[in-house]
Amino acid sequence: MFAGSALAGSWGPGHSFTAAGPLWLFGGRWRCRSVRFPQEVVVEAFLPTYRAMVADELADRGLSQAAIADHLGISQAQVSKYLSADGLEGAIAADERVQATAREVAEGLAQGTMDEVAALAESLHLVRRLENRGPICRMHEERMPELEGTGCDACIEPDSRVMAEHRVLVDLRVAVRRLTLIEGLADWIPHVGSNLAQAVEGAEGVWDVAALPGRINVIGGQARVTTEPSFGASRHVATVVLAVRDEHPELRAALNVAFREPLVERAREAGLATVGFDASYEARRERVRDRLADTGAEGPLLLYHEGAFGIEPVAYLLGEDALAVAGRAEQLFADPA
């Protein structure tokens, strides 16, 4: 097997495969089908376009070609080629998620609020989204028509609990790295510490929500994390996430911070809906859910309470996932309070 080519061989009478693809015998006739991997679309179509878009965003922020090359891990000649390129893959370049991520990564790299590891993770997260019924999926179907109608199921395992939990943990690790780079965040961490939590799709209880066992604490004047995320590590923040998901299933992540009155105005200016609720822990999931239903608040949210006896005033920044929450935290807390 694999003799004579990178992909050639057989697995029994009447069946063989070559580098061009499998050969199937139907009614005495051979028909050739080309096996194309989604990674080929990523390399051939997504990567050149995405790199060109990030390079262009970095150039707009005043970075030299040498600096851009250093950030992207490519040669200066390649940067020059990307900046002069006009052959972007239209379906990729036109996607709002690609545009937003390219801007976000470029801004983070240019401002020093995102390192290369975080930039890579953001980009991989984007690829996963585009592969799941996005332009990469559609382009893959174009290159391999046999996939038409499979709904990406041949490449994506939407029902895999293990994979879903793994993606949540990866999102949290990357988001935590971004949060600890926010200079002003330490001023907004409550005495009990902050936590970042994200629920798996279809979450029902706190064990379906991953968070930081040791929370986010202030060490040496900076926000620091000393533990890895795990499922079932939070009760209070997880309960808020579950309550919000009852009304808005698309919002799966939350960060708790200290509440102060100016935060409400900051959040509204950033386009977030703000909703206050009673601080009591009793039946909190039901009360937060009912409060959201009563107010009709939609989209990214800032929930908050003003505290009570023995309960510190706290706000919860809600978003689609931990990465989205980290991005909004940068908007709200980048400057010292």
mmCIF file of C-alpha atoms in Angstrom:
data_model
loop_
_atom_site.group_PDB
_atom_site.id
_atom_site.type_symbol
_atom_site.label_atom_id
_atom_site.label_comp_id
_atom_site.label_asym_id
_atom_site.label_seq_id
_atom_site.Cartn_x
_atom_site.Cartn_y
_atom_site.Cartn_z
ATOM 1 C CA MET A 1 0.000 0.000 0.000
ATOM 2 C CA PHE A 2 1.104 3.559 -0.899
ATOM 3 C CA ALA A 3 3.625 2.066 -3.339
ATOM 4 C CA GLY A 4 4.531 4.278 -6.231
ATOM 5 C CA SER A 5 2.772 7.412 -4.966
ATOM 6 C CA ALA A 6 1.844 9.319 -1.883
ATOM 7 C CA LEU A 7 -1.616 7.813 -2.069
ATOM 8 C CA ALA A 8 -1.997 4.567 -3.989
ATOM 9 C CA GLY A 9 -3.022 1.026 -3.154
ATOM 10 C CA SER A 10 -5.895 -1.423 -2.887
ATOM 11 C CA TRP A 11 -8.120 -2.975 -0.272
ATOM 12 C CA GLY A 12 -9.463 -6.046 -2.045
ATOM 13 C CA PRO A 13 -10.705 -7.336 -5.399
ATOM 14 C CA GLY A 14 -12.447 -4.704 -7.457
ATOM 15 C CA HIS A 15 -11.350 -1.779 -5.254
ATOM 16 C CA SER A 16 -8.257 0.365 -5.562
ATOM 17 C CA PHE A 17 -7.249 3.937 -5.042
ATOM 18 C CA THR A 18 -4.641 6.279 -6.481
ATOM 19 C CA ALA A 19 -3.354 9.773 -5.865
ATOM 20 C CA ALA A 20 -6.175 11.042 -8.082
ATOM 21 C CA GLY A 21 -8.799 9.385 -5.901
ATOM 22 C CA PRO A 22 -10.617 6.068 -5.426
ATOM 23 C CA LEU A 23 -11.611 3.940 -8.383
ATOM 24 C CA TRP A 24 -14.978 2.270 -7.933
ATOM 25 C CA LEU A 25 -16.267 -0.607 -10.108
ATOM 26 C CA PHE A 26 -19.960 -0.193 -10.950
ATOM 27 C CA GLY A 27 -21.525 -2.693 -13.350
ATOM 28 C CA GLY A 28 -18.202 -3.475 -14.971
ATOM 29 C CA ARG A 29 -17.266 0.197 -15.493
ATOM 30 C CA TRP A 30 -14.596 2.164 -13.648
ATOM 31 C CA ARG A 31 -15.334 5.696 -12.515
ATOM 32 C CA CYS A 32 -12.736 8.024 -10.980
ATOM 33 C CA ARG A 33 -13.645 10.247 -8.050
ATOM 34 C CA SER A 34 -11.210 12.768 -6.600
ATOM 35 C CA VAL A 35 -10.833 12.844 -2.844
ATOM 36 C CA ARG A 36 -10.320 16.431 -1.724
ATOM 37 C CA PHE A 37 -9.666 17.336 1.886
ATOM 38 C CA PRO A 38 -11.071 20.502 3.495
ATOM 39 C CA GLN A 39 -7.499 21.341 4.506
ATOM 40 C CA GLU A 40 -6.714 21.776 0.798
ATOM 41 C CA VAL A 41 -9.297 24.543 0.606
ATOM 42 C CA VAL A 42 -7.778 26.132 3.695
ATOM 43 C CA VAL A 43 -4.287 26.107 2.169
ATOM 44 C CA GLU A 44 -5.263 27.014 -1.396
ATOM 45 C CA ALA A 45 -8.051 29.539 -0.859
ATOM 46 C CA PHE A 46 -8.405 30.644 2.746
ATOM 47 C CA LEU A 47 -4.806 31.091 3.892
ATOM 48 C CA PRO A 48 -3.519 33.379 1.092
ATOM 49 C CA THR A 49 -6.613 35.579 1.320
ATOM 50 C CA TYR A 50 -6.647 35.715 5.118
ATOM 51 C CA ARG A 51 -2.924 36.471 5.328
ATOM 52 C CA ALA A 52 -3.309 39.228 2.754
ATOM 53 C CA MET A 53 -6.187 40.741 4.738
ATOM 54 C CA VAL A 54 -4.261 40.645 8.031
ATOM 55 C CA ALA A 55 -1.157 42.054 6.336
ATOM 56 C CA ASP A 56 -3.228 44.884 4.865
ATOM 57 C CA GLU A 57 -4.776 45.655 8.274
ATOM 58 C CA LEU A 58 -1.315 45.705 9.887
ATOM 59 C CA ALA A 59 0.003 48.008 7.162
ATOM 60 C CA ASP A 60 -2.949 50.351 7.755
ATOM 61 C CA ARG A 61 -1.829 50.533 11.385
ATOM 62 C CA GLY A 62 1.608 51.747 10.363
ATOM 63 C CA LEU A 63 3.633 48.543 10.646
ATOM 64 C CA SER A 64 6.558 48.067 8.288
ATOM 65 C CA GLN A 65 6.748 45.101 5.948
ATOM 66 C CA ALA A 66 9.547 43.681 8.088
ATOM 67 C CA ALA A 67 7.387 43.894 11.215
ATOM 68 C CA ILE A 68 4.438 42.340 9.395
ATOM 69 C CA ALA A 69 6.649 39.501 8.173
ATOM 70 C CA ASP A 70 7.825 38.882 11.719
ATOM 71 C CA HIS A 71 4.269 38.717 13.056
ATOM 72 C CA LEU A 72 2.996 36.428 10.290
ATOM 73 C CA GLY A 73 6.047 34.171 10.172
ATOM 74 C CA ILE A 74 6.681 34.738 6.472
ATOM 75 C CA SER A 75 9.313 36.507 4.384
ATOM 76 C CA GLN A 76 9.238 40.221 3.609
ATOM 77 C CA ALA A 77 8.963 39.322 -0.070
ATOM 78 C CA GLN A 78 5.788 37.376 0.688
ATOM 79 C CA VAL A 79 4.401 40.349 2.600
ATOM 80 C CA SER A 80 5.064 42.580 -0.393
ATOM 81 C CA LYS A 81 3.278 40.072 -2.610
ATOM 82 C CA TYR A 82 0.296 39.897 -0.270
ATOM 83 C CA LEU A 83 0.014 43.691 -0.034
ATOM 84 C CA SER A 84 0.019 44.037 -3.815
ATOM 85 C CA ALA A 85 -2.292 41.084 -4.404
ATOM 86 C CA ASP A 86 -5.644 41.710 -6.050
ATOM 87 C CA GLY A 87 -6.602 38.058 -6.482
ATOM 88 C CA LEU A 88 -8.334 37.519 -3.151
ATOM 89 C CA GLU A 89 -10.770 34.642 -2.925
ATOM 90 C CA GLY A 90 -14.080 36.486 -3.078
ATOM 91 C CA ALA A 91 -16.141 34.160 -0.894
ATOM 92 C CA ILE A 92 -13.520 34.319 1.859
ATOM 93 C CA ALA A 93 -12.783 38.047 1.644
ATOM 94 C CA ALA A 94 -16.481 38.951 1.656
ATOM 95 C CA ASP A 95 -17.288 36.963 4.789
ATOM 96 C CA GLU A 96 -17.923 39.306 7.728
ATOM 97 C CA ARG A 97 -16.381 36.838 10.184
ATOM 98 C CA VAL A 98 -13.136 36.813 8.214
ATOM 99 C CA GLN A 99 -13.089 40.611 8.013
ATOM 100 C CA ALA A 100 -13.774 40.970 11.734
ATOM 101 C CA THR A 101 -11.134 38.425 12.742
ATOM 102 C CA ALA A 102 -8.520 39.957 10.434
ATOM 103 C CA ARG A 103 -9.154 43.373 12.021
ATOM 104 C CA GLU A 104 -9.169 41.945 15.543
ATOM 105 C CA VAL A 105 -5.943 39.975 15.076
ATOM 106 C CA ALA A 106 -4.180 42.895 13.402
ATOM 107 C CA GLU A 107 -5.275 45.303 16.128
ATOM 108 C CA GLY A 108 -4.152 42.904 18.847
ATOM 109 C CA LEU A 109 -0.755 42.312 17.260
ATOM 110 C CA ALA A 110 -0.221 46.006 16.530
ATOM 111 C CA GLN A 111 -1.203 47.116 20.041
ATOM 112 C CA GLY A 112 0.571 44.269 21.815
ATOM 113 C CA THR A 113 -2.658 43.022 23.431
ATOM 114 C CA MET A 114 -2.451 39.724 21.533
ATOM 115 C CA ASP A 115 0.585 37.515 21.030
ATOM 116 C CA GLU A 116 1.225 35.144 18.123
ATOM 117 C CA VAL A 117 -0.156 32.128 19.996
ATOM 118 C CA ALA A 118 -3.442 33.912 20.645
ATOM 119 C CA ALA A 119 -3.528 35.133 17.027
ATOM 120 C CA LEU A 120 -3.061 31.571 15.795
ATOM 121 C CA ALA A 121 -5.807 30.270 18.048
ATOM 122 C CA GLU A 122 -8.192 33.024 16.900
ATOM 123 C CA SER A 123 -7.439 32.114 13.284
ATOM 124 C CA LEU A 124 -7.959 28.384 13.872
ATOM 125 C CA HIS A 125 -11.242 29.167 15.600
ATOM 126 C CA LEU A 126 -12.268 31.108 12.497
ATOM 127 C CA VAL A 127 -11.341 28.182 10.224
ATOM 128 C CA ARG A 128 -13.525 25.835 12.284
ATOM 129 C CA ARG A 129 -16.460 28.198 11.913
ATOM 130 C CA LEU A 130 -15.963 28.544 8.148
ATOM 131 C CA GLU A 131 -15.690 24.767 7.735
ATOM 132 C CA ASN A 132 -19.035 24.233 9.445
ATOM 133 C CA ARG A 133 -21.539 25.271 6.755
ATOM 134 C CA GLY A 134 -19.461 28.306 5.836
ATOM 135 C CA PRO A 135 -17.543 29.301 2.680
ATOM 136 C CA ILE A 136 -14.835 26.674 3.236
ATOM 137 C CA CYS A 137 -17.558 24.023 3.374
ATOM 138 C CA ARG A 138 -19.182 25.328 0.177
ATOM 139 C CA MET A 139 -15.852 25.535 -1.654
ATOM 140 C CA HIS A 140 -15.042 22.005 -0.511
ATOM 141 C CA GLU A 141 -18.324 20.811 -2.031
ATOM 142 C CA GLU A 142 -17.451 22.572 -5.292
ATOM 143 C CA ARG A 143 -14.124 20.734 -5.432
ATOM 144 C CA MET A 144 -15.742 17.427 -4.464
ATOM 145 C CA PRO A 145 -19.358 17.362 -5.741
ATOM 146 C CA GLU A 146 -19.955 13.977 -4.106
ATOM 147 C CA LEU A 147 -20.225 15.859 -0.797
ATOM 148 C CA GLU A 148 -23.272 17.812 -1.925
ATOM 149 C CA GLY A 149 -26.161 17.291 0.449
ATOM 150 C CA THR A 150 -24.099 15.872 3.302
ATOM 151 C CA GLY A 151 -24.378 19.143 5.243
ATOM 152 C CA CYS A 152 -20.695 19.092 6.229
ATOM 153 C CA ASP A 153 -21.265 15.914 8.246
ATOM 154 C CA ALA A 154 -18.434 14.147 6.421
ATOM 155 C CA CYS A 155 -15.924 16.666 7.808
ATOM 156 C CA ILE A 156 -17.517 17.981 10.992
ATOM 157 C CA GLU A 157 -18.827 15.970 13.940
ATOM 158 C CA PRO A 158 -21.458 18.305 15.382
ATOM 159 C CA ASP A 159 -22.764 15.666 17.805
ATOM 160 C CA SER A 160 -19.398 14.644 19.210
ATOM 161 C CA ARG A 161 -19.495 15.521 22.914
ATOM 162 C CA VAL A 162 -15.755 14.982 23.294
ATOM 163 C CA MET A 163 -14.921 17.319 20.424
ATOM 164 C CA ALA A 164 -17.443 19.902 21.618
ATOM 165 C CA GLU A 165 -15.954 19.941 25.114
ATOM 166 C CA HIS A 166 -12.442 20.150 23.673
ATOM 167 C CA ARG A 167 -13.399 23.218 21.619
ATOM 168 C CA VAL A 168 -14.851 24.905 24.710
ATOM 169 C CA LEU A 169 -11.643 24.331 26.682
ATOM 170 C CA VAL A 170 -9.511 25.644 23.801
ATOM 171 C CA ASP A 171 -11.700 28.750 23.537
ATOM 172 C CA LEU A 172 -11.301 29.380 27.257
ATOM 173 C CA ARG A 173 -7.510 28.975 27.220
ATOM 174 C CA VAL A 174 -7.134 31.448 24.369
ATOM 175 C CA ALA A 175 -9.615 33.912 25.864
ATOM 176 C CA VAL A 176 -7.897 33.791 29.263
ATOM 177 C CA ARG A 177 -4.575 34.589 27.600
ATOM 178 C CA ARG A 178 -6.174 37.651 26.011
ATOM 179 C CA LEU A 179 -7.790 38.758 29.254
ATOM 180 C CA THR A 180 -4.507 38.694 31.163
ATOM 181 C CA LEU A 181 -3.032 41.065 28.565
ATOM 182 C CA ILE A 182 -5.657 43.756 29.294
ATOM 183 C CA GLU A 183 -3.839 46.353 31.385
ATOM 184 C CA GLY A 184 -6.936 47.785 33.044
ATOM 185 C CA LEU A 185 -8.698 44.520 33.857
ATOM 186 C CA ALA A 186 -7.117 44.177 37.315
ATOM 187 C CA ASP A 187 -9.049 47.268 38.425
ATOM 188 C CA TRP A 188 -12.328 45.486 37.660
ATOM 189 C CA ILE A 189 -11.678 42.148 39.347
ATOM 190 C CA PRO A 190 -13.928 41.781 42.417
ATOM 191 C CA HIS A 191 -12.611 40.714 45.820
ATOM 192 C CA VAL A 192 -13.961 37.201 45.237
ATOM 193 C CA GLY A 193 -12.056 37.022 41.947
ATOM 194 C CA SER A 194 -13.340 36.906 38.386
ATOM 195 C CA ASN A 195 -14.195 33.834 36.386
ATOM 196 C CA LEU A 196 -14.663 33.153 32.703
ATOM 197 C CA ALA A 197 -17.132 30.421 31.818
ATOM 198 C CA GLN A 198 -18.400 28.870 28.596
ATOM 199 C CA ALA A 199 -21.147 26.289 28.138
ATOM 200 C CA VAL A 200 -21.080 23.400 25.710
ATOM 201 C CA GLU A 201 -23.906 23.298 23.143
ATOM 202 C CA GLY A 202 -27.053 21.929 24.737
ATOM 203 C CA ALA A 203 -25.849 22.631 28.279
ATOM 204 C CA GLU A 204 -28.355 21.785 31.003
ATOM 205 C CA GLY A 205 -26.430 22.051 34.280
ATOM 206 C CA VAL A 206 -23.270 23.499 35.815
ATOM 207 C CA TRP A 207 -21.305 20.376 34.846
ATOM 208 C CA ASP A 208 -21.889 21.332 31.202
ATOM 209 C CA VAL A 209 -20.124 24.665 31.767
ATOM 210 C CA ALA A 210 -16.325 24.992 31.857
ATOM 211 C CA ALA A 211 -14.568 27.674 33.914
ATOM 212 C CA LEU A 212 -11.405 28.348 35.931
ATOM 213 C CA PRO A 213 -11.156 26.445 39.245
ATOM 214 C CA GLY A 214 -8.830 29.078 40.732
ATOM 215 C CA ARG A 215 -10.549 32.060 39.090
ATOM 216 C CA ILE A 216 -8.830 35.192 37.783
ATOM 217 C CA ASN A 217 -7.065 37.066 40.576
ATOM 218 C CA VAL A 218 -4.917 40.169 40.962
ATOM 219 C CA ILE A 219 -1.255 39.290 41.511
ATOM 220 C CA GLY A 220 1.330 42.052 41.472
ATOM 221 C CA GLY A 221 -1.213 44.499 40.119
ATOM 222 C CA GLN A 222 -2.027 42.316 37.098
ATOM 223 C CA ALA A 223 -4.818 39.891 36.259
ATOM 224 C CA ARG A 224 -3.381 36.400 36.592
ATOM 225 C CA VAL A 225 -4.635 32.838 36.144
ATOM 226 C CA THR A 226 -2.903 29.872 37.754
ATOM 227 C CA THR A 227 -5.236 27.003 36.810
ATOM 228 C CA GLU A 228 -6.455 25.316 33.635
ATOM 229 C CA PRO A 229 -10.156 25.484 32.710
ATOM 230 C CA SER A 230 -12.323 22.482 33.513
ATOM 231 C CA PHE A 231 -15.989 21.557 33.475
ATOM 232 C CA GLY A 232 -18.001 22.056 36.643
ATOM 233 C CA ALA A 233 -15.457 24.515 38.057
ATOM 234 C CA SER A 234 -17.955 27.347 38.569
ATOM 235 C CA ARG A 235 -21.361 27.529 40.195
ATOM 236 C CA HIS A 236 -22.322 31.209 40.294
ATOM 237 C CA VAL A 237 -21.054 32.276 36.859
ATOM 238 C CA ALA A 238 -22.224 28.988 35.333
ATOM 239 C CA THR A 239 -25.711 29.576 36.733
ATOM 240 C CA VAL A 240 -25.863 32.984 35.042
ATOM 241 C CA VAL A 241 -24.697 31.450 31.742
ATOM 242 C CA LEU A 242 -27.397 28.784 31.953
ATOM 243 C CA ALA A 243 -30.055 31.362 32.825
ATOM 244 C CA VAL A 244 -29.146 33.508 29.838
ATOM 245 C CA ARG A 245 -29.056 30.462 27.538
ATOM 246 C CA ASP A 246 -32.617 29.644 28.551
ATOM 247 C CA GLU A 247 -33.661 32.853 26.764
ATOM 248 C CA HIS A 248 -30.758 33.326 24.329
ATOM 249 C CA PRO A 249 -29.149 29.978 23.348
ATOM 250 C CA GLU A 250 -26.548 31.762 21.225
ATOM 251 C CA LEU A 251 -24.957 33.386 24.299
ATOM 252 C CA ARG A 252 -22.792 30.681 25.883
ATOM 253 C CA ALA A 253 -20.067 32.519 27.804
ATOM 254 C CA ALA A 254 -19.728 35.016 30.644
ATOM 255 C CA LEU A 255 -17.100 36.946 32.595
ATOM 256 C CA ASN A 256 -17.917 38.372 36.016
ATOM 257 C CA VAL A 257 -16.355 41.682 37.066
ATOM 258 C CA ALA A 258 -16.833 44.237 39.826
ATOM 259 C CA PHE A 259 -19.904 46.404 39.294
ATOM 260 C CA ARG A 260 -19.716 50.197 39.320
ATOM 261 C CA GLU A 261 -22.255 52.651 37.928
ATOM 262 C CA PRO A 262 -19.982 53.960 35.098
ATOM 263 C CA LEU A 263 -19.848 50.426 33.667
ATOM 264 C CA VAL A 264 -23.487 50.591 32.587
ATOM 265 C CA GLU A 265 -22.834 53.643 30.410
ATOM 266 C CA ARG A 266 -19.645 52.113 28.998
ATOM 267 C CA ALA A 267 -21.534 48.976 28.055
ATOM 268 C CA ARG A 268 -24.345 50.883 26.362
ATOM 269 C CA GLU A 269 -21.856 52.942 24.380
ATOM 270 C CA ALA A 270 -20.279 49.658 23.241
ATOM 271 C CA GLY A 271 -23.656 48.436 21.979
ATOM 272 C CA LEU A 272 -24.493 46.049 24.813
ATOM 273 C CA ALA A 273 -27.930 45.702 26.342
ATOM 274 C CA THR A 274 -27.828 46.217 30.121
ATOM 275 C CA VAL A 275 -30.134 44.469 32.576
ATOM 276 C CA GLY A 276 -30.124 44.695 36.362
ATOM 277 C CA PHE A 277 -31.380 41.931 38.648
ATOM 278 C CA ASP A 278 -31.711 41.140 42.349
ATOM 279 C CA ALA A 279 -28.510 39.962 44.038
ATOM 280 C CA SER A 280 -30.008 37.027 45.963
ATOM 281 C CA TYR A 281 -28.639 33.583 45.097
ATOM 282 C CA GLU A 282 -31.989 31.897 45.750
ATOM 283 C CA ALA A 283 -33.532 30.564 42.511
ATOM 284 C CA ARG A 284 -31.130 32.810 40.604
ATOM 285 C CA ARG A 285 -31.356 30.908 37.320
ATOM 286 C CA GLU A 286 -35.122 31.237 37.192
ATOM 287 C CA ARG A 287 -35.104 34.881 38.297
ATOM 288 C CA VAL A 288 -32.458 35.955 35.767
ATOM 289 C CA ARG A 289 -34.263 34.078 33.008
ATOM 290 C CA ASP A 290 -37.578 35.713 33.902
ATOM 291 C CA ARG A 291 -35.936 39.134 34.125
ATOM 292 C CA LEU A 292 -34.538 38.759 30.609
ATOM 293 C CA ALA A 293 -37.923 37.646 29.323
ATOM 294 C CA ASP A 294 -39.595 40.668 30.939
ATOM 295 C CA THR A 295 -37.126 43.203 29.528
ATOM 296 C CA GLY A 296 -36.890 41.645 26.063
ATOM 297 C CA ALA A 297 -33.149 42.384 26.009
ATOM 298 C CA GLU A 298 -31.302 40.787 23.089
ATOM 299 C CA GLY A 299 -27.780 40.400 21.752
ATOM 300 C CA PRO A 300 -24.574 40.791 23.787
ATOM 301 C CA LEU A 301 -25.482 41.598 27.367
ATOM 302 C CA LEU A 302 -24.223 43.151 30.549
ATOM 303 C CA LEU A 303 -26.134 41.785 33.530
ATOM 304 C CA TYR A 304 -25.503 43.312 36.927
ATOM 305 C CA HIS A 305 -26.662 43.529 40.513
ATOM 306 C CA GLU A 306 -25.800 46.133 43.140
ATOM 307 C CA GLY A 307 -25.007 43.619 45.863
ATOM 308 C CA ALA A 308 -26.657 42.776 49.168
ATOM 309 C CA PHE A 309 -25.608 41.847 52.683
ATOM 310 C CA GLY A 310 -22.578 39.586 52.237
ATOM 311 C CA ILE A 311 -22.833 39.760 48.438
ATOM 312 C CA GLU A 312 -20.402 41.937 46.468
ATOM 313 C CA PRO A 313 -21.817 44.035 43.582
ATOM 314 C CA VAL A 314 -21.005 42.147 40.384
ATOM 315 C CA ALA A 315 -21.612 42.469 36.647
ATOM 316 C CA TYR A 316 -21.614 39.694 34.049
ATOM 317 C CA LEU A 317 -20.406 40.282 30.509
ATOM 318 C CA LEU A 318 -22.172 37.796 28.202
ATOM 319 C CA GLY A 319 -21.204 36.771 24.681
ATOM 320 C CA GLU A 320 -21.388 34.065 22.029
ATOM 321 C CA ASP A 321 -18.259 32.365 23.335
ATOM 322 C CA ALA A 322 -15.269 33.090 25.567
ATOM 323 C CA LEU A 323 -13.347 34.708 22.719
ATOM 324 C CA ALA A 324 -16.193 37.132 22.028
ATOM 325 C CA VAL A 325 -16.394 37.980 25.728
ATOM 326 C CA ALA A 326 -12.637 38.628 25.847
ATOM 327 C CA GLY A 327 -12.948 40.946 22.861
ATOM 328 C CA ARG A 328 -15.680 42.966 24.550
ATOM 329 C CA ALA A 329 -13.695 43.053 27.771
ATOM 330 C CA GLU A 330 -10.889 44.700 25.805
ATOM 331 C CA GLN A 331 -13.366 47.359 24.676
ATOM 332 C CA LEU A 332 -14.648 48.045 28.169
ATOM 333 C CA PHE A 333 -11.590 47.665 30.383
ATOM 334 C CA ALA A 334 -8.506 48.394 28.270
ATOM 335 C CA ASP A 335 -8.065 51.750 30.011
ATOM 336 C CA PRO A 336 -7.624 51.818 33.810
ATOM 337 C CA ALA A 337 -10.857 52.462 35.666
#
